Each structure stands twice: as structure tokens, then as C-alpha cells.
Coordinates of N, CA and C in Angstrom, one line a residue:
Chain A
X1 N 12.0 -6.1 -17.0 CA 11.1 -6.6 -15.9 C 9.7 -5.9 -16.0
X2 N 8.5 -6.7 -15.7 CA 7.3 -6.4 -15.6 C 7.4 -4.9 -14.5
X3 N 7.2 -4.1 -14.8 CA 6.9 -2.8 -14.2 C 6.0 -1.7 -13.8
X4 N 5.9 -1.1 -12.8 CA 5.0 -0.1 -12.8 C 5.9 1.4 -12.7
X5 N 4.9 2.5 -14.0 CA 6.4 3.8 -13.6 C 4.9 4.9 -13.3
X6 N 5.6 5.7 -13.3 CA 4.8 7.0 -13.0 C 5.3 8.1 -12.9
X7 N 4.5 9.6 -13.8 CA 4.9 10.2 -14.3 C 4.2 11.6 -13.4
X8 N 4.9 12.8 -13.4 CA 6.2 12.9 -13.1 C 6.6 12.4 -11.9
X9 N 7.6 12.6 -11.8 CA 8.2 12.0 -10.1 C 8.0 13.2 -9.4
X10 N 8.3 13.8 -9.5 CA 8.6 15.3 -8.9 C 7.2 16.1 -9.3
X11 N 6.7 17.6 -9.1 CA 5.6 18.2 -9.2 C 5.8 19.2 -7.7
X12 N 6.1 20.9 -8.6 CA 5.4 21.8 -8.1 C 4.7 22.5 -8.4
X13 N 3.4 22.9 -7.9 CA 2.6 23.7 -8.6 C 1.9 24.9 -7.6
X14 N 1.0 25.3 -7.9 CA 0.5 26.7 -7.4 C -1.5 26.2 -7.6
X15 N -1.4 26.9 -6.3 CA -3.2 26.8 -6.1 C -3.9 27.3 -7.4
X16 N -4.8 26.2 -7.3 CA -5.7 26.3 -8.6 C -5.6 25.9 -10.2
X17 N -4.1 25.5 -9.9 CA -3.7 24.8 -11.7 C -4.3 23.3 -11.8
X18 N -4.3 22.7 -12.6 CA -5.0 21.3 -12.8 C -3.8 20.7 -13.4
X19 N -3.8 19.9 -12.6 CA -2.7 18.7 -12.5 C -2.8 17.3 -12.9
X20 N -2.1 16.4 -13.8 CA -2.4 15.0 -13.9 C -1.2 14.3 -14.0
X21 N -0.8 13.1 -13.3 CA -0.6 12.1 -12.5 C -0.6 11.0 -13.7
X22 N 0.1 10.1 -13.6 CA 0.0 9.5 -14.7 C 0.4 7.7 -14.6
X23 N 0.5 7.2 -14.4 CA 0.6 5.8 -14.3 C 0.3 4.7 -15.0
X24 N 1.7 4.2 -16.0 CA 1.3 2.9 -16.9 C 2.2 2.0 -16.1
X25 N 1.8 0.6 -16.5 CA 2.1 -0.4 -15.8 C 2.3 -1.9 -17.1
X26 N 3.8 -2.5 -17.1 CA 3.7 -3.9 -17.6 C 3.3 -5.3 -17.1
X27 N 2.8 -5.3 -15.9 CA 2.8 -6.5 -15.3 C 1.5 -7.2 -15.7
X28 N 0.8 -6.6 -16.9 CA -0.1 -7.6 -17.1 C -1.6 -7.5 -16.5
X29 N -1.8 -6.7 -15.5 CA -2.7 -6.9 -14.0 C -4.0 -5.9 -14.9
X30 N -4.8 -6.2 -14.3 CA -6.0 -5.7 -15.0 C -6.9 -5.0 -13.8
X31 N -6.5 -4.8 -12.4 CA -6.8 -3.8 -11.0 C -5.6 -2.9 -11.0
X32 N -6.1 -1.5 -11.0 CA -5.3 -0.3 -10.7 C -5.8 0.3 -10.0
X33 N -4.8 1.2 -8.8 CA -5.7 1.6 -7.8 C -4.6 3.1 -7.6
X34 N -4.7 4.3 -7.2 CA -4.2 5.4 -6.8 C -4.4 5.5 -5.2
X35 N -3.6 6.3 -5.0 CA -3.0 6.1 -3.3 C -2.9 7.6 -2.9
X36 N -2.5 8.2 -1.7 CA -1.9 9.1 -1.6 C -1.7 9.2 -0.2
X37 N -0.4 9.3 0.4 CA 0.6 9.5 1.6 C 0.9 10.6 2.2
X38 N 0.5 10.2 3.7 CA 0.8 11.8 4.3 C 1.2 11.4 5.5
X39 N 2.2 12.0 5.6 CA 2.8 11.8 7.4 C 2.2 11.3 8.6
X40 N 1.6 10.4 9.1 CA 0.8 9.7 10.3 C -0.4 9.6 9.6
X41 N -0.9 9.5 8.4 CA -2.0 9.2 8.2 C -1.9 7.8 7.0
X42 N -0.9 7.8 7.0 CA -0.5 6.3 6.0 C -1.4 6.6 4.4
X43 N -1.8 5.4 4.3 CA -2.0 5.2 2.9 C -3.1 5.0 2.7
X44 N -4.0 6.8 1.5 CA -5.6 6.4 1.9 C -5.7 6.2 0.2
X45 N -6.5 5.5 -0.5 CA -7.4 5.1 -1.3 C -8.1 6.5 -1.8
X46 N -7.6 6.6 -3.3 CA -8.5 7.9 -3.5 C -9.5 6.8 -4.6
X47 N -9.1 6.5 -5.4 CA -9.7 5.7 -7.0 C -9.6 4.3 -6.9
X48 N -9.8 3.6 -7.8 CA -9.9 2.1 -8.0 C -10.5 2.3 -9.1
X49 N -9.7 1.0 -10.0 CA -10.4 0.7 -11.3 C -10.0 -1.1 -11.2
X50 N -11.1 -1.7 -11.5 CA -11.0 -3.0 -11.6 C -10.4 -3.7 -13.3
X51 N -11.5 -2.4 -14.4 CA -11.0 -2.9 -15.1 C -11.2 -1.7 -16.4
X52 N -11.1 -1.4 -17.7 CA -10.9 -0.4 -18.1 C -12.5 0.4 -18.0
X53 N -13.7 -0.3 -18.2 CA -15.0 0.3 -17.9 C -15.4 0.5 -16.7
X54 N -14.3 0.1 -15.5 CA -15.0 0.3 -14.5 C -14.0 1.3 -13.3
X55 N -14.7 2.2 -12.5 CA -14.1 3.1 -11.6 C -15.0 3.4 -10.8
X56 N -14.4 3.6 -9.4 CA -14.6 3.4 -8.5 C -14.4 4.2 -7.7
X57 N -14.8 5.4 -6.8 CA -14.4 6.2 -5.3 C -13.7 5.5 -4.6
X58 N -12.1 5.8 -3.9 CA -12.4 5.3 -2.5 C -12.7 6.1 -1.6
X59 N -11.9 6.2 -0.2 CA -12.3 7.0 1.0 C -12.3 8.4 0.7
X60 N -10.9 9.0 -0.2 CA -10.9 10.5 -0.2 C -10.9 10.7 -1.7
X61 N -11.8 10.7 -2.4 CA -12.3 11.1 -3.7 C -12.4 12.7 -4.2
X62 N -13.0 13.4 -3.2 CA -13.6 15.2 -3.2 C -12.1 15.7 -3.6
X63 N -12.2 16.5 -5.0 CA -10.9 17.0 -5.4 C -10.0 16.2 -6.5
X64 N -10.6 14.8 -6.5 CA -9.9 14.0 -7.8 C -10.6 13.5 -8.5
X65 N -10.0 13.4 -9.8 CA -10.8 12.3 -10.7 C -9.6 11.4 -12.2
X66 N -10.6 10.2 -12.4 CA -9.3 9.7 -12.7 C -9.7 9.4 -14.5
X67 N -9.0 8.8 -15.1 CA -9.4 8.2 -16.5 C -8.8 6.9 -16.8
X68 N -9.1 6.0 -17.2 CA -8.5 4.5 -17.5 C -8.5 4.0 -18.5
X69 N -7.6 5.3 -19.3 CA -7.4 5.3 -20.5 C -7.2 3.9 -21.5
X70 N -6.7 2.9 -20.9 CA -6.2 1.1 -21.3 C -6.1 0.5 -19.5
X71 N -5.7 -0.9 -20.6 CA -6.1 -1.8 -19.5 C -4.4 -0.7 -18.5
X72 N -3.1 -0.4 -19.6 CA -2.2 -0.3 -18.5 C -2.1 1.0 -18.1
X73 N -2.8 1.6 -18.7 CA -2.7 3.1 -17.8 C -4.2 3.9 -17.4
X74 N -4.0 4.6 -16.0 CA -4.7 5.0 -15.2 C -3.8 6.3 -14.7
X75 N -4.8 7.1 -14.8 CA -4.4 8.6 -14.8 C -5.2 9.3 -13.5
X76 N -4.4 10.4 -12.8 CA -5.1 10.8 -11.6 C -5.3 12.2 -11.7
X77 N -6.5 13.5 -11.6 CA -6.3 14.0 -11.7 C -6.7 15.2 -10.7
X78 N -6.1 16.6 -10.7 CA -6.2 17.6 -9.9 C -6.9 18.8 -10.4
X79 N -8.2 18.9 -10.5 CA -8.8 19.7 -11.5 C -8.4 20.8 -10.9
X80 N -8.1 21.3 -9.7 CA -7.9 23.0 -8.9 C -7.3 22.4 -7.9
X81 N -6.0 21.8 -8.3 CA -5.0 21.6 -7.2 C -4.7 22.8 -5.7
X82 N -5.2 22.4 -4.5 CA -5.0 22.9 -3.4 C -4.1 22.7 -2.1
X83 N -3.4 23.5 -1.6 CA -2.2 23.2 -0.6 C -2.4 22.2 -0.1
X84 N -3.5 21.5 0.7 CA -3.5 20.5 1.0 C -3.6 18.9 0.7
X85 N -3.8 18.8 -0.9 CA -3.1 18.0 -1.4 C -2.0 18.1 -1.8
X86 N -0.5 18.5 -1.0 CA 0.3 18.0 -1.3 C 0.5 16.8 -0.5
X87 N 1.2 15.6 -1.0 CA 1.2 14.8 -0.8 C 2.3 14.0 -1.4
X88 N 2.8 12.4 -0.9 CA 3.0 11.4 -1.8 C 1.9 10.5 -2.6
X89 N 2.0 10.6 -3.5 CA 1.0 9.8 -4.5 C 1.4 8.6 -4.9
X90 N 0.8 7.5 -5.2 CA 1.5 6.1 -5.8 C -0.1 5.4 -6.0
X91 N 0.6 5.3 -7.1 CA -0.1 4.5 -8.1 C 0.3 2.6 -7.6
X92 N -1.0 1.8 -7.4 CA -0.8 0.5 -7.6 C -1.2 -0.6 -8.2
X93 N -1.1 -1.6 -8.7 CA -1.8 -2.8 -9.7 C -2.1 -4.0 -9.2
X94 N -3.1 -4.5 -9.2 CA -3.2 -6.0 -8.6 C -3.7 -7.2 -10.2
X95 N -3.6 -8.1 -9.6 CA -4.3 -9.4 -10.7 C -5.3 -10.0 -10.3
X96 N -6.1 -10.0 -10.9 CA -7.6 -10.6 -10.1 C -7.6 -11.6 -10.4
X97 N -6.4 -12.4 -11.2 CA -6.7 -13.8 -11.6 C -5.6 -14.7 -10.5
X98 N -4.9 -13.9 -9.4 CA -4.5 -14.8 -8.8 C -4.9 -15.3 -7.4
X99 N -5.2 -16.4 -7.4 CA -6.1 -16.6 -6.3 C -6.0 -18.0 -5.6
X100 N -6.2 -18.2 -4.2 CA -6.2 -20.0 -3.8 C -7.8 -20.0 -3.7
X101 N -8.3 -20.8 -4.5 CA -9.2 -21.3 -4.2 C -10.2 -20.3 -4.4
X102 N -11.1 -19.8 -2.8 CA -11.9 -19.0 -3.1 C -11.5 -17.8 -2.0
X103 N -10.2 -17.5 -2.1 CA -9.6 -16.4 -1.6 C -8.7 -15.9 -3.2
X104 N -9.3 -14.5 -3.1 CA -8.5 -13.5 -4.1 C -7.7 -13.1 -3.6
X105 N -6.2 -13.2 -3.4 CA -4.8 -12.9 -3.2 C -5.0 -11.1 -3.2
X106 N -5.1 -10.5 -4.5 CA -5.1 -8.7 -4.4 C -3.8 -8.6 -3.8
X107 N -3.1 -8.9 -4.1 CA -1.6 -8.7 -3.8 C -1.4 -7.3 -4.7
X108 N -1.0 -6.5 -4.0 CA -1.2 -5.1 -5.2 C 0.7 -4.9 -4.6
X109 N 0.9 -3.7 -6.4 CA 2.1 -4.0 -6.6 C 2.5 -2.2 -6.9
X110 N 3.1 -1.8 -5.9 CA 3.1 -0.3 -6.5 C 4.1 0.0 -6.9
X111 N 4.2 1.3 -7.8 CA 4.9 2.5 -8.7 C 6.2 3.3 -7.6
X112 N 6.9 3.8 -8.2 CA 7.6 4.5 -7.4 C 7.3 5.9 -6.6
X113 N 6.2 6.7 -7.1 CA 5.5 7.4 -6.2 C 5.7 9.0 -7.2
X114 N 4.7 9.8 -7.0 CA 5.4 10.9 -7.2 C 5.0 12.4 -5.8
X115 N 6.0 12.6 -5.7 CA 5.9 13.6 -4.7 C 5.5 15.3 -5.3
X116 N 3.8 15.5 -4.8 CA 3.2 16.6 -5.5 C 3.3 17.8 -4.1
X117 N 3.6 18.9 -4.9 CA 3.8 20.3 -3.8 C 2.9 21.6 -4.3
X118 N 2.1 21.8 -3.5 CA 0.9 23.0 -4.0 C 1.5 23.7 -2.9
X119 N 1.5 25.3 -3.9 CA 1.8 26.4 -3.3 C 0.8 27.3 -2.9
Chain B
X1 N -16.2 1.4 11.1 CA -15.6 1.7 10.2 C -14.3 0.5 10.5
X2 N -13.6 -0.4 9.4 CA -12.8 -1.1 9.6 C -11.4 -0.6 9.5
X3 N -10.8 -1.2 10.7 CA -9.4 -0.6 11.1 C -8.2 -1.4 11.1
X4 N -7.3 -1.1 10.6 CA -5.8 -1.8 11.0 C -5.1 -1.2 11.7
X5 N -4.5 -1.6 12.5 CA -3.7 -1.2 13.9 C -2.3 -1.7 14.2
X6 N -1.3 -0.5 13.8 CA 0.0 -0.8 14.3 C 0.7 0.6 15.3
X7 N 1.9 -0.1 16.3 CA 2.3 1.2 16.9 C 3.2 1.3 16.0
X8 N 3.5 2.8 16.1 CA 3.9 3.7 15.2 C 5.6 3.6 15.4
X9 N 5.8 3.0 16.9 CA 7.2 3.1 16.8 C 7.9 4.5 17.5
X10 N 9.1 4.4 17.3 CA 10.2 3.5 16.3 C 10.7 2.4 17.6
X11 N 10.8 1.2 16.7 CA 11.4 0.1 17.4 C 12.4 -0.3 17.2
X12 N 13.7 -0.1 18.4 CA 15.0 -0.5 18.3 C 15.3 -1.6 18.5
X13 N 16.0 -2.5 17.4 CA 16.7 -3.4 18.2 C 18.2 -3.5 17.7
X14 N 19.1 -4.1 18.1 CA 20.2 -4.3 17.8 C 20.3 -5.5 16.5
X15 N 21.5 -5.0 15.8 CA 21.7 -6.0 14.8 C 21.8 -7.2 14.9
X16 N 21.7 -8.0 14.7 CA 21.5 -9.9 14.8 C 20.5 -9.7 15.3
X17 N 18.9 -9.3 16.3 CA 18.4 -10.0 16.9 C 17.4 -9.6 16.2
X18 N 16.1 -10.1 17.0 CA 14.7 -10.2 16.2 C 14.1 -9.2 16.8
X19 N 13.7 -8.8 15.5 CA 12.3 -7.5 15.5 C 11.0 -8.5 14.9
X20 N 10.0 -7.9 15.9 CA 8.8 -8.2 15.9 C 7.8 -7.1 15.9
X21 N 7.1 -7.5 14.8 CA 6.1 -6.4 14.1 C 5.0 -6.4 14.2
X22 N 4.1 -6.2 15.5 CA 2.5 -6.8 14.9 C 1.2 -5.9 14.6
X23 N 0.2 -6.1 14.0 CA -0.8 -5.4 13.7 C -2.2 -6.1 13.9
X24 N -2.5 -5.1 14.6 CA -3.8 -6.2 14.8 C -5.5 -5.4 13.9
X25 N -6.4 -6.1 13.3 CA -7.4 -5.8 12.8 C -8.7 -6.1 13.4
X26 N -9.7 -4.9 12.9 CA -11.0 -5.2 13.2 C -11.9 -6.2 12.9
X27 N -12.0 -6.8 11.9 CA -13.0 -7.6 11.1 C -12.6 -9.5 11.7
X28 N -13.3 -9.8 12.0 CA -12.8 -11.3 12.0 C -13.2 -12.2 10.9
X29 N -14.1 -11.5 10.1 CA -13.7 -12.3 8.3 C -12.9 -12.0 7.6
X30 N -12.2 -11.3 7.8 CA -10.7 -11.0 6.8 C -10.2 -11.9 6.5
X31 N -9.2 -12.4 5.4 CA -9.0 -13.3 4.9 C -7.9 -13.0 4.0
X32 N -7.1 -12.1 4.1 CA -5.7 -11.1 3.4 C -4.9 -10.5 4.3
X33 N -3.9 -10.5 4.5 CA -3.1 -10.0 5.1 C -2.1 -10.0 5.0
X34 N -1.1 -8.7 4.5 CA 0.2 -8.3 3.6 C 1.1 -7.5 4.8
X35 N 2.2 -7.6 4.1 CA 3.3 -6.5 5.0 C 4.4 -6.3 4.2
X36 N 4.3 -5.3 4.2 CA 5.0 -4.3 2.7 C 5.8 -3.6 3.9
X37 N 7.5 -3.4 2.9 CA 8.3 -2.6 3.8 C 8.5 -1.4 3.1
X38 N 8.5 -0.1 3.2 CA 9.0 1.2 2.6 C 10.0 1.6 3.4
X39 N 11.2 1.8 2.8 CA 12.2 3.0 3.2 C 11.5 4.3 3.0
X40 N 12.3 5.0 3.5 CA 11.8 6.9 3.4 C 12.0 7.4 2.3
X41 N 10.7 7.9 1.3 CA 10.6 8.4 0.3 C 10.7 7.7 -0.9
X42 N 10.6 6.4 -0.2 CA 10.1 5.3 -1.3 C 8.8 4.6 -1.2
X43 N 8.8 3.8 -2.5 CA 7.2 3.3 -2.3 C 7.0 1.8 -1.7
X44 N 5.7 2.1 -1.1 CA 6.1 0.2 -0.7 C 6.8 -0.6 -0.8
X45 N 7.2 -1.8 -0.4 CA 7.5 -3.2 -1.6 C 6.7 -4.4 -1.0
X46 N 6.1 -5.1 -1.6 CA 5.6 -6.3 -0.5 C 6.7 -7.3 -0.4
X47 N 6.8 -7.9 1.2 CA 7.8 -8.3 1.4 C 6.9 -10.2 2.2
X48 N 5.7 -9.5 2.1 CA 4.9 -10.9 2.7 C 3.2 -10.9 2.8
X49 N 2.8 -12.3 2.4 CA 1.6 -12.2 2.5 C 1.0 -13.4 3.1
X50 N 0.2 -13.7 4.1 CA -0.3 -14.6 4.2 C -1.9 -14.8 4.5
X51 N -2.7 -16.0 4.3 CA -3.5 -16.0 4.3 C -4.8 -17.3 5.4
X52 N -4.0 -18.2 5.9 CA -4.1 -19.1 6.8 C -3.4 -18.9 8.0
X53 N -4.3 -19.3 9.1 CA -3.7 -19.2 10.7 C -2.5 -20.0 10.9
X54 N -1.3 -19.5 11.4 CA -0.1 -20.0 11.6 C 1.0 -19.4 11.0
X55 N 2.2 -20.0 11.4 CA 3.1 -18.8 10.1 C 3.7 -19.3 9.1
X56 N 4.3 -18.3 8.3 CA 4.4 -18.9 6.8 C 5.7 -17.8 6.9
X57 N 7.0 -19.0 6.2 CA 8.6 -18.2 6.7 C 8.9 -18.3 5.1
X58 N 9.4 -16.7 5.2 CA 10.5 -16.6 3.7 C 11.5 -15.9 3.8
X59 N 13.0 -16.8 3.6 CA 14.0 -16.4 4.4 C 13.8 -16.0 5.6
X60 N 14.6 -15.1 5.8 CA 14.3 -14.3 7.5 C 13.2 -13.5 8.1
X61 N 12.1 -13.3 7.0 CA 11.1 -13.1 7.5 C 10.1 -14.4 7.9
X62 N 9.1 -14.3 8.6 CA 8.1 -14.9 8.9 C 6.9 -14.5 9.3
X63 N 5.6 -14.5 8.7 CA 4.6 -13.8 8.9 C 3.9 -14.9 10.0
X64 N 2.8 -14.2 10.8 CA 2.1 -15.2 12.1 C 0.9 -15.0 11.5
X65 N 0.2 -15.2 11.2 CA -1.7 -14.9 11.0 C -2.8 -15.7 12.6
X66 N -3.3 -15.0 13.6 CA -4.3 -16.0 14.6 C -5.7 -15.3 14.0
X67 N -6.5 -15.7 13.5 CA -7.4 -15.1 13.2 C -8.4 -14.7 14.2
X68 N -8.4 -15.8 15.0 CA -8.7 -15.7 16.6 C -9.3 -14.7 17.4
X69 N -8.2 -14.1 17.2 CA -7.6 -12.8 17.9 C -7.6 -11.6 17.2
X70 N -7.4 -11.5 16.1 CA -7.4 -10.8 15.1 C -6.1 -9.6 15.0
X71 N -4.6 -10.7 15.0 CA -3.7 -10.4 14.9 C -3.2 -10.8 14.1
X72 N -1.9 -9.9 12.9 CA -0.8 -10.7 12.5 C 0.7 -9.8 12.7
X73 N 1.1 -10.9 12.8 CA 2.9 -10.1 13.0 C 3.9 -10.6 12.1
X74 N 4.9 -10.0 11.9 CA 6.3 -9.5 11.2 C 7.0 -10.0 11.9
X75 N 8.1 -11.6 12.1 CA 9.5 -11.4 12.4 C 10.3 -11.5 11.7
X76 N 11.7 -10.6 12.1 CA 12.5 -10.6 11.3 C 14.1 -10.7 12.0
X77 N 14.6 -12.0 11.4 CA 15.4 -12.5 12.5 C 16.7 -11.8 11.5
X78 N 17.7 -11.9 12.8 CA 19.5 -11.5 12.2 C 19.1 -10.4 11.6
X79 N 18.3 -9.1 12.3 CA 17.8 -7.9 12.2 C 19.3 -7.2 11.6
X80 N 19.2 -6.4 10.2 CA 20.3 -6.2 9.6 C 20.0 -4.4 9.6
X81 N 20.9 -3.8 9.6 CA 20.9 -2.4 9.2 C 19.9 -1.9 8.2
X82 N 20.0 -3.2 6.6 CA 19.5 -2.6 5.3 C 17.6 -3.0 6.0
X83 N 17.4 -3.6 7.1 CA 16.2 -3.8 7.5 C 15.6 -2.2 8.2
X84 N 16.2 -1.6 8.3 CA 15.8 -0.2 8.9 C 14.7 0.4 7.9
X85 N 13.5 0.3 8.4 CA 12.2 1.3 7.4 C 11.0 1.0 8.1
X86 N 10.1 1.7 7.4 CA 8.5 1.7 8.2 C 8.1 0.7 7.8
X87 N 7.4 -0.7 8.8 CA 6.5 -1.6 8.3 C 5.5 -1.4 8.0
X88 N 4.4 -1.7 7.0 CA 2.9 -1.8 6.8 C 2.1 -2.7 6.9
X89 N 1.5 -2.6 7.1 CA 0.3 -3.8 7.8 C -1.2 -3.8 6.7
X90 N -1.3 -4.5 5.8 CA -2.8 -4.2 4.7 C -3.7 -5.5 5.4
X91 N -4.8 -5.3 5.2 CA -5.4 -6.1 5.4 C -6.7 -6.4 4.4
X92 N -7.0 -6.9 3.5 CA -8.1 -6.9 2.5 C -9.5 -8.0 3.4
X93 N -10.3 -6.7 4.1 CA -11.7 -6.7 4.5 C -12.4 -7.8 3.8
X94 N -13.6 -8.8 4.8 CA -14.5 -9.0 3.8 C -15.4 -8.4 3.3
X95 N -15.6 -8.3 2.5 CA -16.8 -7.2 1.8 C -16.6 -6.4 1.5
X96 N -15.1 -5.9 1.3 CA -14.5 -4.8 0.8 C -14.1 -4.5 0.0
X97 N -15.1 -5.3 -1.2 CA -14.7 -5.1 -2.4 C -13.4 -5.4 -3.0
X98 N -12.4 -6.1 -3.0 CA -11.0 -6.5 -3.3 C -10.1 -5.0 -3.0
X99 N -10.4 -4.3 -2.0 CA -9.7 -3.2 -1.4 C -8.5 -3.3 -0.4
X100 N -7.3 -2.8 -0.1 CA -6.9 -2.9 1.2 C -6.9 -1.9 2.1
X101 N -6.6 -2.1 3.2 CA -6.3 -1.3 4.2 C -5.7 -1.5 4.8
X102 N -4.8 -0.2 5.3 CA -3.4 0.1 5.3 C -3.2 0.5 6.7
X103 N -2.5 0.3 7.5 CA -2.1 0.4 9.1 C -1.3 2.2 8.4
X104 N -1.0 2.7 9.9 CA 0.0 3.6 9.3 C 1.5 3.0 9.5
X105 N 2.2 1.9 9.9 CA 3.3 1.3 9.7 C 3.8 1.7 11.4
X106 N 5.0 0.8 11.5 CA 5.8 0.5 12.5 C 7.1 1.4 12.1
X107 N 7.8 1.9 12.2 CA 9.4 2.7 12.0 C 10.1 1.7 12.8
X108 N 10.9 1.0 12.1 CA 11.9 0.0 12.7 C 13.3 0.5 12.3
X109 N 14.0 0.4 13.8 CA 15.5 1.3 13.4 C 16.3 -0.4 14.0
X110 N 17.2 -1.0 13.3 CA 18.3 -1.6 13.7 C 19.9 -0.9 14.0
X111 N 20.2 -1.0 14.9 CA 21.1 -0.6 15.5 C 22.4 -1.7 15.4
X112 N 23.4 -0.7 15.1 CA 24.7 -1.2 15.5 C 25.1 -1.9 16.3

């Protein structure tokens, strides 16, 4: 089955190591986007990539950066990982070619997450 | 700043009957609107999307879109146990670049 995985699942680390996140995807989709999850604050937008030349900030960028290495993999990174990003992280993919008309669908399709813990 | 808006819950209902899920948004050009269900300590799944005023039914779910109003809701009829998790509410903004945004979800508990 067309899939999204993401590496590692698990992650504990200690203030100030540099961390990377990792996320390949089969389903073909040529939009990848990184996420990160925190108790009553739902699901914020760190990165976006539309397509391998292109990357994008989203709302909480300060502290990450990413590389888009191929069209299927998109990498997230923690240059001086700090207690307050721990978090759940999840990686997602959309198709920009699916669409009605002159609405773009962006149906994004996400990974199983990996749960990161800074000491 | 654009917003999606769900209560946080947790909303009971008993098994067989219907849970109703809604979220309502800021923008009245929006033109995307998803609802992804997560269990605890899992990742999303989309479970529905629609994109025209009215509703649009798959199996037991049924999504509402009024653009009107700038609401959409979640029902989910013969409310089953394995239905127990946080709803999410996305909404893809106009002008937002092919972005979404994310409600912080509803906690739906079905009961025995």
C-alpha cells in the first residue's frame, strides 16, 4: 500500500543535541508538510514543501529547519533541541494534481507520528 | 488571524445514537473542509471532506458544509464504541496558500 513512515517513532534526547526526523512517503504526492502536536494546542504547521525546490515557513518555524532531500522524502530538523519542543510530530503529504475544477482538494495524508522528549 | 473553532468536549453519547460534531470557521471564502479522526497517540486519518454547501454522506458518516454561516459538522449515526477519539476540523483558507488549519478537535466518548 501507497504509504507514509517516519523515522524514529520514539526519540529521547537531552537539551542541546541536534535531532533529525525523518519522513519518506509512497503515495506518489509531490506536497509534504511537517506538523507538531501538543496537548490543547492541536496541530501547528512548522514547514511546507510544495515541491523538491521549494520550502516554505509555517506558523512555528524559530528552532527548525528542514531538507527535501527527493520528491519522497522531507526531513525535519532540531539543530539545539529544547524541552519545549517535546512534542508529537507528524509528517504529511498532499497531491496538488487532485482537484474539482478550480478547487484544489489538499487532502493531506499523514505518517504515523513520532513522539520526541527533550530532557 | 484565521481561525477554526471546535468545543473541546468530551461529548457523550450512548451507543446507537448520533453524535454531532461541529466546527465553525473565520473566513467566508474558504472552500476545503476535512474532518480527520485521531485515536490517542495516533495520527490523524481523514475520515471526510467536503467542499459544496449541503451534505455529502459516507456510510455512517455525513459531513454538513453552510457556507453562509461559516459552519461545518460531523454526523455520525449508530455511534459505535470503535467511534471513541478526538475529532478535527481543517479548513484550507483562501489565500492560504494550499495550507490547512486545524481546530484543536472535539473528544468524543461513546458509551455503553
Amino acid at each position: 500500500d501507497a504509504d507514509v513512515t517516519q523515522t524514529p517513532r520514539n526519540r529521547i534526547t537531552k537539551t542541546g543535541k541536534r535531532i533529525m526526523l525523518e519522513c519518506s512517503q509512497t503515495k506518489g504526492h509531490d506536497r509534504m508538510y511537517w506538523y507538531r502536536q501538543d496537548p490543547g494546542l492541536g496541530l501547528r504547521l512548522i514547514y511546507y514543501s510544495f515541491d523538491v525546490k521549494d520550502i516554505n515557513k509555517g506558523e512555528i518555524s524559530d528552532g527548525y529547519s528542514v531538507s527535501r532531500q527527493a520528491q519522497a522524502k522531507f526531513s525535519l530538523s532540531l539543530e539545539s533541541a529544547i524541552p519545549n519542543q517535546t512534542a508529537l510530530y507528524f509528517c504529511a503529504t498532499s497531491d496538488s494534481s487532485a482537484s474539482g475544477g478550480p478547487i484544489s482538494y489538499n487532502e493531506q495524508f499523514f505518517g504515523p507520528g513520532t513522539r520526541l522528549t527533550v530532557l | 488571524q484565521k481561525e477554526v473553532e471546535q468545543n473541546s468536549g468530551p461529548l457523550s453519547v450512548p451507543e446507537g445514537a448520533i453524535a454531532s460534531l461541529n466546527c465553525t470557521y473565520s473566513d467566508r471564502g474558504s472552500q476545503s473542509f476535512f474532518w480527520y479522526r485521531q485515536y490517542s497517540g495516533k495520527s490523524p486519518e481523514l475520515i471526510m471532506s467536503i467542499y459544496s454547501n449541503g451534505d455529502k454522506e459516507d456510510g455512517r458518516f455525513t459531513a454538513q458544509l453552510n457556507k453562509a454561516s461559516q459552519y461545518v459538522s460531523l454526523l455520525i449515526r449508530d455511534s459505535q464504541p470503535s467511534d471513541s477519539a478526538t475529532y478535527l476540523c481543517a479548513v484550507k483558507f483562501q489565500g492560504g496558500g494550499n495550507k490547512l488549519t486545524f481546530g484543536t478537535g472535539t473528544q468524543l466518548k461513546v458509551e455503553l
